[in-house]
Tab-separated table of C-alpha atoms and ligand atoms in Angstrom:
chain	number	residue	atom	x	y	z
A	1	MET	CA	83.194	21.659	25.882
A	2	SER	CA	84.521	20.170	29.183
A	3	VAL	CA	83.087	21.284	32.313
A	4	ARG	CA	86.065	20.878	34.015
A	5	GLU	CA	88.282	23.991	34.155
A	6	TYR	CA	91.837	22.585	34.952
A	7	PRO	CA	92.684	18.717	35.075
A	8	ASP	CA	94.314	19.373	38.624
A	9	LEU	CA	95.375	21.755	41.172
A	10	GLU	CA	99.062	21.882	40.278
A	11	THR	CA	98.089	22.665	36.504
A	12	PHE	CA	95.607	25.581	37.880
A	13	ILE	CA	98.112	27.183	40.637
A	14	GLY	CA	100.814	26.941	37.372
A	15	ASP	CA	98.366	28.948	35.509
A	16	VAL	CA	97.846	31.416	38.306
A	17	ARG	CA	101.639	31.755	38.903
A	18	LYS	CA	102.136	32.324	35.012
A	19	HIS	CA	99.447	35.337	34.798
A	20	ASN	CA	100.857	36.861	37.901
A	21	PRO	CA	104.722	36.948	37.526
A	22	GLY	CA	106.686	38.136	40.488
A	23	GLN	CA	103.772	37.942	42.837
A	24	PRO	CA	104.352	35.077	45.411
A	25	GLU	CA	102.189	36.533	47.910
A	26	PHE	CA	99.096	36.413	45.630
A	27	VAL	CA	99.879	33.056	44.277
A	28	GLN	CA	100.389	31.605	48.075
A	29	ALA	CA	96.745	33.015	48.903
A	30	VAL	CA	95.180	31.822	45.961
A	31	GLN	CA	96.723	28.243	46.359
A	32	GLU	CA	95.658	28.240	50.172
A	33	VAL	CA	92.065	28.617	48.904
A	34	ALA	CA	92.187	26.633	46.006
A	35	GLU	CA	93.482	23.557	47.698
A	36	ASP	CA	89.913	23.340	49.216
A	37	ILE	CA	87.964	24.587	46.487
A	38	PHE	CA	89.186	22.175	43.839
A	39	ASP	CA	87.923	19.625	45.896
A	40	PHE	CA	84.271	20.974	47.015
A	41	ILE	CA	83.514	21.931	43.312
A	42	ALA	CA	84.606	18.593	41.776
A	43	ASP	CA	80.758	17.468	41.637
A	44	LYS	CA	79.350	20.884	40.893
A	45	PRO	CA	79.514	21.259	37.153
A	46	GLN	CA	77.868	25.068	37.018
A	47	TYR	CA	80.919	26.334	38.809
A	48	HIS	CA	82.976	24.852	36.149
A	49	GLU	CA	80.701	25.941	33.389
A	50	TYR	CA	80.938	29.661	34.529
A	51	GLN	CA	84.695	29.531	35.182
A	52	ILE	CA	84.151	30.532	39.079
A	53	LEU	CA	87.339	29.825	40.367
A	54	ARG	CA	89.148	31.008	37.459
A	55	ARG	CA	87.129	34.515	37.703
A	56	ILE	CA	87.590	34.640	41.290
A	57	CYS	CA	91.189	34.858	41.087
A	58	GLU	CA	91.319	37.899	38.836
A	59	PRO	CA	90.885	41.354	40.574
A	60	ASP	CA	87.988	43.105	39.023
A	61	ARG	CA	90.836	45.907	38.638
A	62	VAL	CA	94.000	46.843	40.111
A	63	ILE	CA	94.452	50.833	40.146
A	64	SER	CA	97.889	52.255	40.689
A	65	PHE	CA	99.050	55.669	40.663
A	66	ARG	CA	101.659	58.060	41.980
A	67	VAL	CA	101.693	59.787	45.030
A	68	CYS	CA	103.794	62.927	45.117
A	69	TRP	CA	104.220	64.861	48.418
A	70	GLU	CA	106.619	67.351	50.227
A	71	ASP	CA	108.798	66.416	53.280
A	72	ASP	CA	109.593	68.811	55.900
A	73	GLN	CA	112.652	69.948	54.416
A	74	GLY	CA	110.910	70.883	51.347
A	75	GLN	CA	112.044	67.813	49.098
A	76	ILE	CA	109.888	66.255	46.728
A	77	ARG	CA	109.031	62.683	47.369
A	78	VAL	CA	107.299	60.079	45.258
A	79	GLN	CA	105.498	57.173	46.111
A	80	ARG	CA	103.421	54.483	44.626
A	81	GLY	CA	99.704	53.936	45.597
A	82	TRP	CA	97.259	51.559	45.026
A	83	ARG	CA	93.594	50.055	45.207
A	84	VAL	CA	92.748	46.759	44.336
A	85	GLN	CA	89.094	46.264	43.751
A	86	ASN	CA	89.035	42.352	43.791
A	87	ASN	CA	85.125	41.491	43.940
A	88	ASN	CA	81.829	42.946	44.586
A	89	SER	CA	79.256	40.507	44.213
A	90	ILE	CA	77.913	40.896	47.524
A	91	GLY	CA	78.394	44.339	48.360
A	92	PRO	CA	80.793	47.474	47.632
A	93	TYR	CA	84.511	46.563	47.677
A	94	LYS	CA	85.514	46.784	51.299
A	95	GLY	CA	88.832	46.581	52.808
A	96	GLY	CA	91.831	48.507	54.826
A	97	ILE	CA	94.878	50.802	53.490
A	98	ARG	CA	98.220	49.432	54.414
A	99	PHE	CA	101.074	52.219	54.388
A	100	HIS	CA	104.372	50.212	54.765
A	101	PRO	CA	107.634	50.047	52.817
A	102	THR	CA	107.347	46.443	51.787
A	103	VAL	CA	103.602	47.308	50.168
A	104	THR	CA	103.536	46.009	46.579
A	105	GLU	CA	100.779	44.945	44.069
A	106	SER	CA	101.584	41.382	45.289
A	107	VAL	CA	100.976	41.974	48.845
A	108	LEU	CA	97.886	44.410	47.971
A	109	LYS	CA	96.330	41.701	45.488
A	110	PHE	CA	96.568	38.749	48.284
A	111	LEU	CA	94.854	40.983	50.922
A	112	ALA	CA	92.085	41.974	48.716
A	113	PHE	CA	91.592	38.120	47.665
A	114	GLU	CA	91.599	37.195	51.501
A	115	GLN	CA	89.372	40.154	52.135
A	116	THR	CA	86.611	38.919	49.494
A	117	PHE	CA	86.080	35.611	51.445
A	118	LYS	CA	86.310	37.046	55.027
A	119	ASN	CA	83.737	39.683	54.501
A	120	ALA	CA	81.409	36.904	52.844
A	121	LEU	CA	81.928	35.157	56.090
A	122	THR	CA	80.744	38.188	58.345
A	123	GLY	CA	77.430	37.678	56.843
A	124	LEU	CA	77.510	41.432	55.844
A	125	PRO	CA	76.869	42.933	52.570
A	126	MET	CA	80.453	43.478	51.630
A	127	GLY	CA	82.598	42.780	48.641
A	128	GLY	CA	86.508	42.568	48.805
A	129	GLY	CA	89.320	45.420	48.523
A	130	LYS	CA	92.793	46.525	49.327
A	131	GLY	CA	94.796	49.529	49.064
A	132	GLY	CA	98.013	51.188	50.163
A	133	ALA	CA	101.303	52.723	49.292
A	134	ASN	CA	104.987	51.832	49.736
A	135	PHE	CA	105.189	55.121	52.472
A	136	ASN	CA	107.092	54.420	55.223
A	137	PRO	CA	104.910	56.852	58.138
A	138	LYS	CA	107.872	55.768	60.788
A	139	GLY	CA	109.857	58.409	61.590
A	140	LYS	CA	107.826	61.121	59.576
A	141	SER	CA	106.088	64.168	61.520
A	142	ASP	CA	102.437	64.770	61.981
A	143	HIS	CA	102.434	66.981	58.827
A	144	GLU	CA	104.422	64.932	56.688
A	145	VAL	CA	101.673	62.045	57.056
A	146	MET	CA	99.214	64.589	56.707
A	147	ARG	CA	100.419	65.920	53.407
A	148	PHE	CA	100.882	62.304	51.967
A	149	CYS	CA	97.415	60.813	53.231
A	150	GLN	CA	96.034	63.942	51.214
A	151	SER	CA	97.912	63.219	48.114
A	152	TYR	CA	96.872	59.667	48.168
A	153	MET	CA	93.232	60.691	48.690
A	154	THR	CA	93.469	63.348	45.959
A	155	GLU	CA	93.859	60.343	43.493
A	156	LEU	CA	92.072	57.716	45.530
A	157	TYR	CA	88.860	59.776	45.650
A	158	ARG	CA	87.691	59.340	42.289
A	159	HIS	CA	87.384	55.539	42.638
A	160	VAL	CA	85.763	54.924	46.125
A	161	GLY	CA	82.211	55.862	47.622
A	162	ALA	CA	80.057	55.074	50.202
A	163	ASP	CA	78.228	52.347	47.735
A	164	VAL	CA	81.374	51.732	45.557
A	165	ASP	CA	84.396	51.086	47.741
A	166	VAL	CA	84.885	51.830	51.648
A	167	PRO	CA	88.345	51.783	52.655
A	168	ALA	CA	89.528	51.502	56.259
A	169	GLY	CA	92.875	51.226	58.273
A	170	ASP	CA	95.265	48.287	57.900
A	171	ILE	CA	99.479	48.412	58.691
A	172	GLY	CA	100.423	51.752	59.285
A	173	VAL	CA	97.083	53.334	58.927
A	174	GLY	CA	94.862	54.225	61.957
A	175	ALA	CA	92.710	56.725	63.192
A	176	ARG	CA	95.086	59.676	62.704
A	177	GLU	CA	95.605	58.805	58.872
A	178	ILE	CA	91.761	58.009	58.435
A	179	GLY	CA	90.934	61.466	59.839
A	180	TYR	CA	93.339	63.022	57.144
A	181	MET	CA	92.031	61.029	54.346
A	182	PHE	CA	88.510	61.765	55.238
A	183	GLY	CA	89.183	65.182	55.474
A	184	GLN	CA	90.393	65.374	52.096
A	185	TYR	CA	87.782	63.530	50.582
A	186	LYS	CA	85.240	65.729	52.116
A	187	ARG	CA	86.944	68.750	50.836
A	188	ILE	CA	87.479	67.364	47.187
A	189	THR	CA	83.916	66.122	47.005
A	190	ASN	CA	81.826	68.446	49.393
A	191	GLN	CA	80.066	65.444	50.669
A	192	PHE	CA	79.905	63.868	54.129
A	193	THR	CA	78.985	60.119	53.377
A	194	GLY	CA	80.291	56.764	55.148
A	195	VAL	CA	83.338	56.517	52.456
A	196	LEU	CA	85.922	55.224	55.110
A	197	THR	CA	85.625	53.413	58.233
A	198	GLY	CA	87.340	53.574	61.234
A	199	LYS	CA	86.441	57.062	61.590
A	200	GLY	CA	86.669	59.027	64.790
A	201	LEU	CA	83.608	59.170	66.904
A	202	GLU	CA	83.079	62.731	66.544
A	203	TYR	CA	82.775	62.364	62.646
A	204	GLY	CA	80.670	59.172	62.132
A	205	GLY	CA	82.980	56.353	63.491
A	206	SER	CA	81.692	53.371	65.576
A	207	LEU	CA	82.245	52.393	68.886
A	208	ILE	CA	84.561	49.226	69.721
A	209	ARG	CA	86.029	49.344	65.934
A	210	PRO	CA	89.397	50.045	67.113
A	211	GLU	CA	89.005	46.844	69.667
A	212	ALA	CA	87.114	44.529	67.139
A	213	THR	CA	89.797	42.956	65.290
A	214	GLY	CA	91.727	41.696	68.277
A	215	TYR	CA	88.743	41.183	70.273
A	216	GLY	CA	87.290	39.363	67.711
A	217	ALA	CA	90.151	36.852	67.280
A	218	VAL	CA	90.182	36.008	70.827
A	219	TYR	CA	86.559	35.491	70.918
A	220	PHE	CA	87.031	33.249	67.888
A	221	LEU	CA	89.769	31.356	69.757
A	222	GLN	CA	87.201	31.016	72.786
A	223	ASN	CA	84.951	29.223	70.536
A	224	MET	CA	87.410	27.005	69.238
A	225	LEU	CA	88.527	26.161	72.657
A	226	ALA	CA	84.918	25.289	73.863
A	227	THR	CA	84.757	22.694	71.406
A	228	ARG	CA	87.336	21.078	73.517
A	229	GLY	CA	85.604	21.722	76.576
A	230	THR	CA	88.369	24.253	77.425
A	231	ASP	CA	88.678	28.117	77.532
A	232	LEU	CA	91.271	30.529	77.973
A	233	SER	CA	91.457	31.079	81.752
A	234	GLY	CA	94.775	29.966	83.143
A	235	MET	CA	96.467	29.569	79.754
A	236	ASN	CA	99.581	31.324	78.407
A	237	ALA	CA	99.510	33.459	75.353
A	238	VAL	CA	102.198	34.093	72.834
A	239	ILE	CA	101.251	37.140	70.571
A	240	SER	CA	103.270	38.746	68.091
A	241	GLY	CA	102.840	42.676	67.112
A	242	SER	CA	102.418	45.202	69.079
A	243	GLY	CA	100.179	47.374	67.310
A	244	ASN	CA	96.028	47.924	66.970
A	245	VAL	CA	95.382	43.920	66.736
A	246	ALA	CA	97.979	42.655	68.901
A	247	THR	CA	97.159	45.154	72.052
A	248	PHE	CA	93.569	44.373	71.952
A	249	ALA	CA	93.947	40.832	71.499
A	250	ALA	CA	96.250	40.661	74.285
A	251	GLU	CA	93.485	42.792	76.579
A	252	LYS	CA	90.821	40.628	75.768
A	253	VAL	CA	93.151	37.296	76.575
A	254	THR	CA	93.734	39.037	79.895
A	255	GLN	CA	90.178	39.629	80.864
A	256	LEU	CA	89.268	36.281	80.077
A	257	GLY	CA	91.890	35.173	82.466
A	258	GLY	CA	94.906	34.237	80.477
A	259	LYS	CA	98.395	35.413	80.843
A	260	VAL	CA	100.227	37.043	77.798
A	261	LEU	CA	103.752	36.561	77.432
A	262	THR	CA	104.978	38.328	74.609
A	263	PHE	CA	104.789	41.258	72.092
A	264	SER	CA	107.080	41.930	69.068
A	265	ASP	CA	107.501	44.135	66.376
A	266	SER	CA	109.528	44.367	63.025
A	267	GLN	CA	112.894	44.414	65.013
A	268	GLY	CA	112.270	41.637	67.687
A	269	PHE	CA	110.377	40.521	70.450
A	270	VAL	CA	109.865	40.974	74.178
A	271	HIS	CA	109.180	38.244	76.748
A	272	ASP	CA	107.686	39.146	80.060
A	273	PRO	CA	107.391	35.792	82.301
A	274	ASP	CA	105.527	37.942	84.693
A	275	GLY	CA	102.578	38.327	82.168
A	276	ILE	CA	102.020	41.267	80.516
A	277	ASP	CA	98.618	42.836	82.254
A	278	GLN	CA	96.548	45.714	81.490
A	279	ASP	CA	98.755	48.403	82.649
A	280	LYS	CA	101.486	46.921	80.679
A	281	ILE	CA	99.370	46.870	77.776
A	282	ASP	CA	98.370	50.370	78.073
A	283	TRP	CA	102.293	51.170	78.045
A	284	VAL	CA	102.688	49.206	74.805
A	285	LYS	CA	99.685	51.202	73.247
A	286	GLU	CA	101.106	54.543	74.572
A	287	HIS	CA	104.682	53.693	73.338
A	288	LYS	CA	103.937	51.974	69.937
A	289	THR	CA	100.930	53.689	68.759
A	290	LYS	CA	101.140	57.283	70.081
A	291	ARG	CA	104.793	57.856	70.508
A	292	ARG	CA	105.610	55.392	67.712
A	293	GLY	CA	108.431	53.872	69.751
A	294	ARG	CA	110.120	50.255	69.667
A	295	ILE	CA	109.115	47.250	71.491
A	296	ALA	CA	112.983	46.623	72.890
A	297	ASP	CA	112.183	49.717	75.084
A	298	TYR	CA	109.800	47.458	77.061
A	299	VAL	CA	112.638	46.028	78.946
A	300	GLN	CA	113.833	49.328	80.331
A	301	GLU	CA	110.326	49.607	81.901
A	302	PHE	CA	109.423	46.100	82.917
A	303	LYS	CA	112.645	44.529	84.293
A	304	ASN	CA	111.852	41.150	84.262
A	305	ALA	CA	111.271	41.162	80.531
A	306	THR	CA	113.938	40.122	78.068
A	307	TYR	CA	114.373	41.466	74.618
A	308	HIS	CA	115.162	39.250	71.706
A	309	GLU	CA	116.773	41.060	68.608
A	310	GLY	CA	115.681	40.109	65.106
A	311	LYS	CA	113.599	36.975	66.438
A	312	ARG	CA	110.174	36.091	66.647
A	313	PRO	CA	108.221	34.883	69.799
A	314	TRP	CA	107.160	31.520	68.508
A	315	SER	CA	109.815	29.565	70.726
A	316	VAL	CA	108.326	30.863	73.999
A	317	PRO	CA	106.225	28.033	75.643
A	318	CYS	CA	102.702	28.650	75.371
A	319	ASP	CA	99.346	27.104	75.032
A	320	VAL	CA	97.924	29.337	72.510
A	321	ALA	CA	99.424	31.805	69.984
A	322	LEU	CA	97.756	34.848	68.370
A	323	PRO	CA	100.010	36.044	65.288
A	324	CYS	CA	98.939	39.672	65.006
A	325	ALA	CA	101.567	41.368	63.062
A	326	THR	CA	102.187	40.812	59.198
A	327	GLN	CA	102.252	37.742	56.667
A	328	ASN	CA	104.503	34.997	56.489
A	329	GLU	CA	105.935	35.657	59.903
A	330	LEU	CA	105.328	31.903	61.173
A	331	ASP	CA	106.818	29.258	58.902
A	332	GLY	CA	107.026	25.667	59.048
A	333	ASP	CA	109.800	25.357	61.970
A	334	ASP	CA	107.882	27.825	63.958
A	335	ALA	CA	104.880	25.957	63.597
A	336	ARG	CA	106.576	22.615	65.057
A	337	THR	CA	108.292	24.236	67.512
A	338	LEU	CA	104.630	25.563	68.653
A	339	ILE	CA	103.561	22.057	68.695
A	340	ALA	CA	106.740	20.622	70.262
A	341	ASN	CA	106.127	23.228	73.204
A	342	GLY	CA	102.306	22.236	73.781
A	343	CYS	CA	100.472	24.750	71.806
A	344	ILE	CA	96.777	23.568	71.439
A	345	GLY	CA	95.528	26.518	69.634
A	346	VAL	CA	96.293	29.190	66.815
A	347	SER	CA	93.953	32.114	66.104
A	348	GLU	CA	95.341	34.682	63.711
A	349	GLY	CA	94.638	38.190	64.187
A	350	ALA	CA	97.159	39.072	61.125
A	351	ASN	CA	96.295	38.178	57.567
A	352	MET	CA	98.133	35.202	56.159
A	353	PRO	CA	100.916	35.232	59.014
A	354	THR	CA	101.273	31.468	58.668
A	355	THR	CA	103.361	29.988	55.460
A	356	LEU	CA	101.554	27.146	53.361
A	357	GLU	CA	103.862	24.929	55.029
A	358	GLY	CA	103.210	26.219	58.547
A	359	VAL	CA	99.344	25.641	57.863
A	360	HIS	CA	99.938	22.196	57.041
A	361	VAL	CA	101.937	21.515	59.764
A	362	PHE	CA	99.209	22.834	62.154
A	363	LYS	CA	96.270	21.179	60.263
A	364	ASP	CA	98.510	17.709	60.083
A	365	ALA	CA	98.950	18.209	64.147
A	366	ARG	CA	95.166	18.379	64.613
A	367	ILE	CA	95.353	21.380	66.762
A	368	LEU	CA	92.743	23.953	66.638
A	369	TYR	CA	93.860	26.277	63.746
A	370	ALA	CA	92.034	29.523	62.562
A	371	PRO	CA	93.159	31.372	59.833
A	372	GLY	CA	92.879	35.013	59.358
A	373	LYS	CA	90.271	35.449	57.171
A	374	ALA	CA	87.960	33.483	59.875
A	375	ALA	CA	89.865	35.051	63.121
A	376	ASN	CA	90.093	38.378	62.227
A	377	ALA	CA	86.944	39.120	60.602
A	378	GLY	CA	85.713	41.031	63.630
A	379	GLY	CA	87.260	44.362	62.482
A	380	VAL	CA	85.805	44.566	59.131
A	381	ALA	CA	82.354	43.347	60.570
A	382	VAL	CA	82.641	46.414	63.021
A	383	SER	CA	83.291	48.170	59.679
A	384	GLY	CA	80.343	46.959	58.278
A	385	LEU	CA	78.240	48.098	61.439
A	386	GLU	CA	79.753	51.401	60.919
A	387	MET	CA	78.585	51.696	57.441
A	388	SER	CA	75.001	50.650	58.322
A	389	GLN	CA	75.282	53.348	61.155
A	390	ASN	CA	76.504	56.064	58.590
A	391	SER	CA	73.471	54.992	56.154
A	392	GLN	CA	71.235	55.343	59.049
A	393	ARG	CA	72.876	58.566	60.510
A	394	ARG	CA	72.941	57.214	63.926
A	395	SER	CA	75.331	56.044	66.400
A	396	TRP	CA	74.305	52.714	68.029
A	397	LYS	CA	75.144	51.897	71.614
A	398	GLU	CA	78.291	49.928	72.783
A	399	PRO	CA	76.489	46.896	74.605
A	400	GLU	CA	74.531	46.512	71.399
A	401	LEU	CA	77.955	46.674	69.159
A	402	GLN	CA	79.529	44.027	71.731
A	403	LYS	CA	76.944	41.849	71.233
A	404	LEU	CA	76.653	41.701	67.276
A	405	LEU	CA	80.435	41.533	67.239
A	406	LEU	CA	80.440	38.313	69.536
A	407	ASP	CA	77.279	37.053	67.583
A	408	ILE	CA	79.111	37.700	64.112
A	409	MET	CA	82.397	35.824	65.624
A	410	GLN	CA	80.189	32.809	66.633
A	411	GLY	CA	78.281	32.679	63.264
A	412	ILE	CA	81.704	32.693	61.476
A	413	HIS	CA	82.755	29.788	63.720
A	414	GLU	CA	79.649	27.782	62.966
A	415	SER	CA	80.125	28.375	59.079
A	416	CYS	CA	83.459	26.850	59.592
A	417	LEU	CA	82.123	23.828	61.571
A	418	GLN	CA	79.477	23.465	58.845
A	419	TYR	CA	82.163	22.904	56.006
A	420	GLY	CA	85.078	22.233	58.068
A	421	GLN	CA	84.069	18.944	60.201
A	422	GLN	CA	86.134	16.101	59.036
A	423	SER	CA	85.157	12.304	59.676
A	424	ASP	CA	87.383	12.088	62.450
A	425	ASP	CA	85.478	15.022	64.074
A	426	TYR	CA	88.367	17.257	63.897
A	427	VAL	CA	87.535	20.619	62.515
A	428	ASP	CA	89.476	22.029	59.425
A	429	TYR	CA	88.880	25.717	60.168
A	430	VAL	CA	90.849	26.601	56.848
A	431	ARG	CA	88.760	24.320	54.678
A	432	GLY	CA	85.563	25.564	56.478
A	433	ALA	CA	86.242	29.279	56.239
A	434	ASN	CA	87.162	28.770	52.393
A	435	ILE	CA	84.157	26.913	51.438
A	436	ALA	CA	81.663	28.891	53.356
A	437	GLY	CA	83.376	32.222	51.762
A	438	PHE	CA	83.693	30.898	48.360
A	439	LYS	CA	80.283	29.573	48.214
A	440	LYS	CA	78.475	32.808	48.972
A	441	VAL	CA	80.512	34.799	46.484
A	442	ALA	CA	80.298	32.269	43.817
A	443	ASP	CA	76.630	31.697	44.328
A	444	ALA	CA	76.270	35.571	43.660
A	445	MET	CA	78.449	35.451	40.534
A	446	LEU	CA	76.347	32.559	39.203
A	447	ALA	CA	73.051	34.753	39.438
A	448	TYR	CA	74.595	37.402	37.323
A	449	GLY	CA	75.904	35.437	34.590
A	450	VAL	CA	79.122	36.230	32.783
A	451	VAL	CA	79.855	39.789	33.587
B	501	NDP	P1	99.639	48.439	63.097
B	501	NDP	O1	100.486	49.191	62.275
B	501	NDP	O2	98.908	49.040	64.228
B	501	NDP	O3	100.780	47.364	63.685
B	501	NDP	C1	101.288	46.376	62.989
B	501	NDP	C2	102.447	45.484	63.792
B	501	NDP	O4	103.045	44.698	63.150
B	501	NDP	C3	103.344	46.362	64.290
B	501	NDP	O5	103.612	45.778	65.851
B	501	NDP	C4	104.828	46.153	63.356
B	501	NDP	O6	105.855	46.400	63.905
B	501	NDP	C5	104.547	45.032	63.047
B	501	NDP	N1	104.745	44.739	61.609
B	501	NDP	C6	104.450	45.376	60.706
B	501	NDP	N2	105.162	45.002	59.609
B	501	NDP	C7	105.801	43.918	60.018
B	501	NDP	C8	106.991	43.089	59.335
B	501	NDP	N3	107.287	43.045	58.045
B	501	NDP	N4	107.817	42.011	60.299
B	501	NDP	C9	107.454	42.211	61.593
B	501	NDP	N5	106.421	43.013	62.408
B	501	NDP	C10	105.700	43.617	61.691
B	501	NDP	O7	98.673	47.412	62.148
B	501	NDP	P2	97.441	46.461	62.806
B	501	NDP	O8	97.665	45.660	64.163
B	501	NDP	O9	96.529	47.071	62.358
B	501	NDP	O10	97.718	45.114	61.955
B	501	NDP	C11	98.313	43.997	62.119
B	501	NDP	C12	97.670	42.688	61.347
B	501	NDP	O11	96.588	42.600	61.621
B	501	NDP	C13	97.899	42.994	59.770
B	501	NDP	O12	98.556	41.470	59.155
B	501	NDP	C14	96.599	43.561	59.214
B	501	NDP	O13	96.462	43.256	57.737
B	501	NDP	C15	95.564	42.441	59.999
B	501	NDP	N6	94.409	43.001	60.334
B	501	NDP	C16	94.198	44.412	60.947
B	501	NDP	C17	92.997	45.033	61.120
B	501	NDP	C18	92.452	46.167	61.733
B	501	NDP	O14	91.430	46.168	61.757
B	501	NDP	N7	93.528	46.967	61.915
B	501	NDP	C19	91.735	43.817	60.374
B	501	NDP	C20	92.134	42.446	60.029
B	501	NDP	C21	93.428	42.331	59.917
B	501	NDP	P3	106.765	47.714	63.680
B	501	NDP	O15	106.219	48.755	64.442
B	501	NDP	O16	108.051	47.822	64.045
B	501	NDP	O17	106.338	48.046	62.251
B	502	2IT	O1	92.291	43.023	56.833
B	502	2IT	C1	91.190	43.588	57.241
B	502	2IT	O2	90.002	43.116	57.314
B	502	2IT	C2	91.320	45.084	57.635
B	502	2IT	N1	92.305	45.681	57.725
B	502	2IT	C3	90.015	45.741	57.986
B	502	2IT	C4	89.252	46.017	56.891
B	502	2IT	C5	88.061	47.060	57.086
B	502	2IT	O3	87.548	47.327	55.927
B	502	2IT	O4	87.887	47.279	58.502
């Protein structure tokens, strides 16, 4: 028997594509990882013998179910819900829940796959999972969202648990939705356990969880800039999105002396040449998160700003960019535009916001480029700390948590340096993150034999 699973990367990806028809996002995420792993395992027969790469690209299970709910007009609505339990080799499945009309099995499989490596990078004992539904919370009343969340959890509860699978928030799922889902879980099971993270502080949530993803992405950027002897102070930053991750990333950039120039949503982007300071960020948080408005309204409030309907912010000249909205929101042309305009660092708050072509453009240009699985791991890391606090039945203090977040982001940066340093001294953070994450999960899989 040959110890090589596949003769080359193309054959392997072709096989993944064949086995996952109509799932382009999943195939894309696998390809991005496999490009580095193929090379890394070339001289390591144990990984081939146990078919680790092939096995790691097959979720442990994909659960899909019907979610029925009643809208305010008394109409019965039907949505599809999922939970993808990708890999629990190093801990219980862990990862967010996304409610968005664009959610498909492919999107959730790519997210659960990415989550597996990301969670490994944090150094905490968490496997990878992701869930969601093709439900659009926009324009829905609180009661409609509540009924949907309750219905979703009425099926999900049998598949999750504090030591089994611990969901959290993602696009369209914030504190409100987590509250409704936790309430329903508690009601059905009569158990108060750490089955979800991102909870309210009154019922087992952790301090700094809301801030953690955005802050963490900026800490990672600071770590990258430090390798070139510079920092954020005085730098112009372009940020996409205007939700949880984008607004807290903007807050940290501002605190560290940078100037934020843009926010976006699914309709377009705003450019504020005066800079989006803390007061303006607070306005965006209130407007987008609490009142669920459109970013376009920003220009009514702040008159020097301009709104660009249907466009993304990457053409605005900047020193650093933080894509914090969604997958594939930055393509090869956007990457070339950023570089031509002088951008030296990109830190991904979102999951897979850059297309494969964009990733190669960044790497070829030798700029500082951190993939989401490294840069946005701060959120799930603090989720992991929330799990620890729930198990201990204690709440840790903010300074302690702030320090842990800083340390974890620095640790991930070091792992990327360890596996991503190239002969010309360039750090390939994609390669570093892929190999460091893969190695940990793969070695645990080897220890278990064929299961
Ligand atoms: P939110 O729901 O708070 O915000 C999402 C933002 O992205 C909104 O501005 C939204 O605009 C925009 N957006 C959503 N879908 C699209 C789309 N198809 N095209 C353009 N813009 C879009 O989500 P989060 O801030 O939590 O998540 C943002 C990204 O960060 C996601 O990729 C998520 O997976 C990732 N992430 C989140 C973590 C967390 O802890 N929350 C942790 C790690 C990663 P609109 O209002 O118009 O929908
Ligand atoms: O993509 C992500 O890492 C998240 N949405 C957060 C997951 C979590 O379990 O906190």
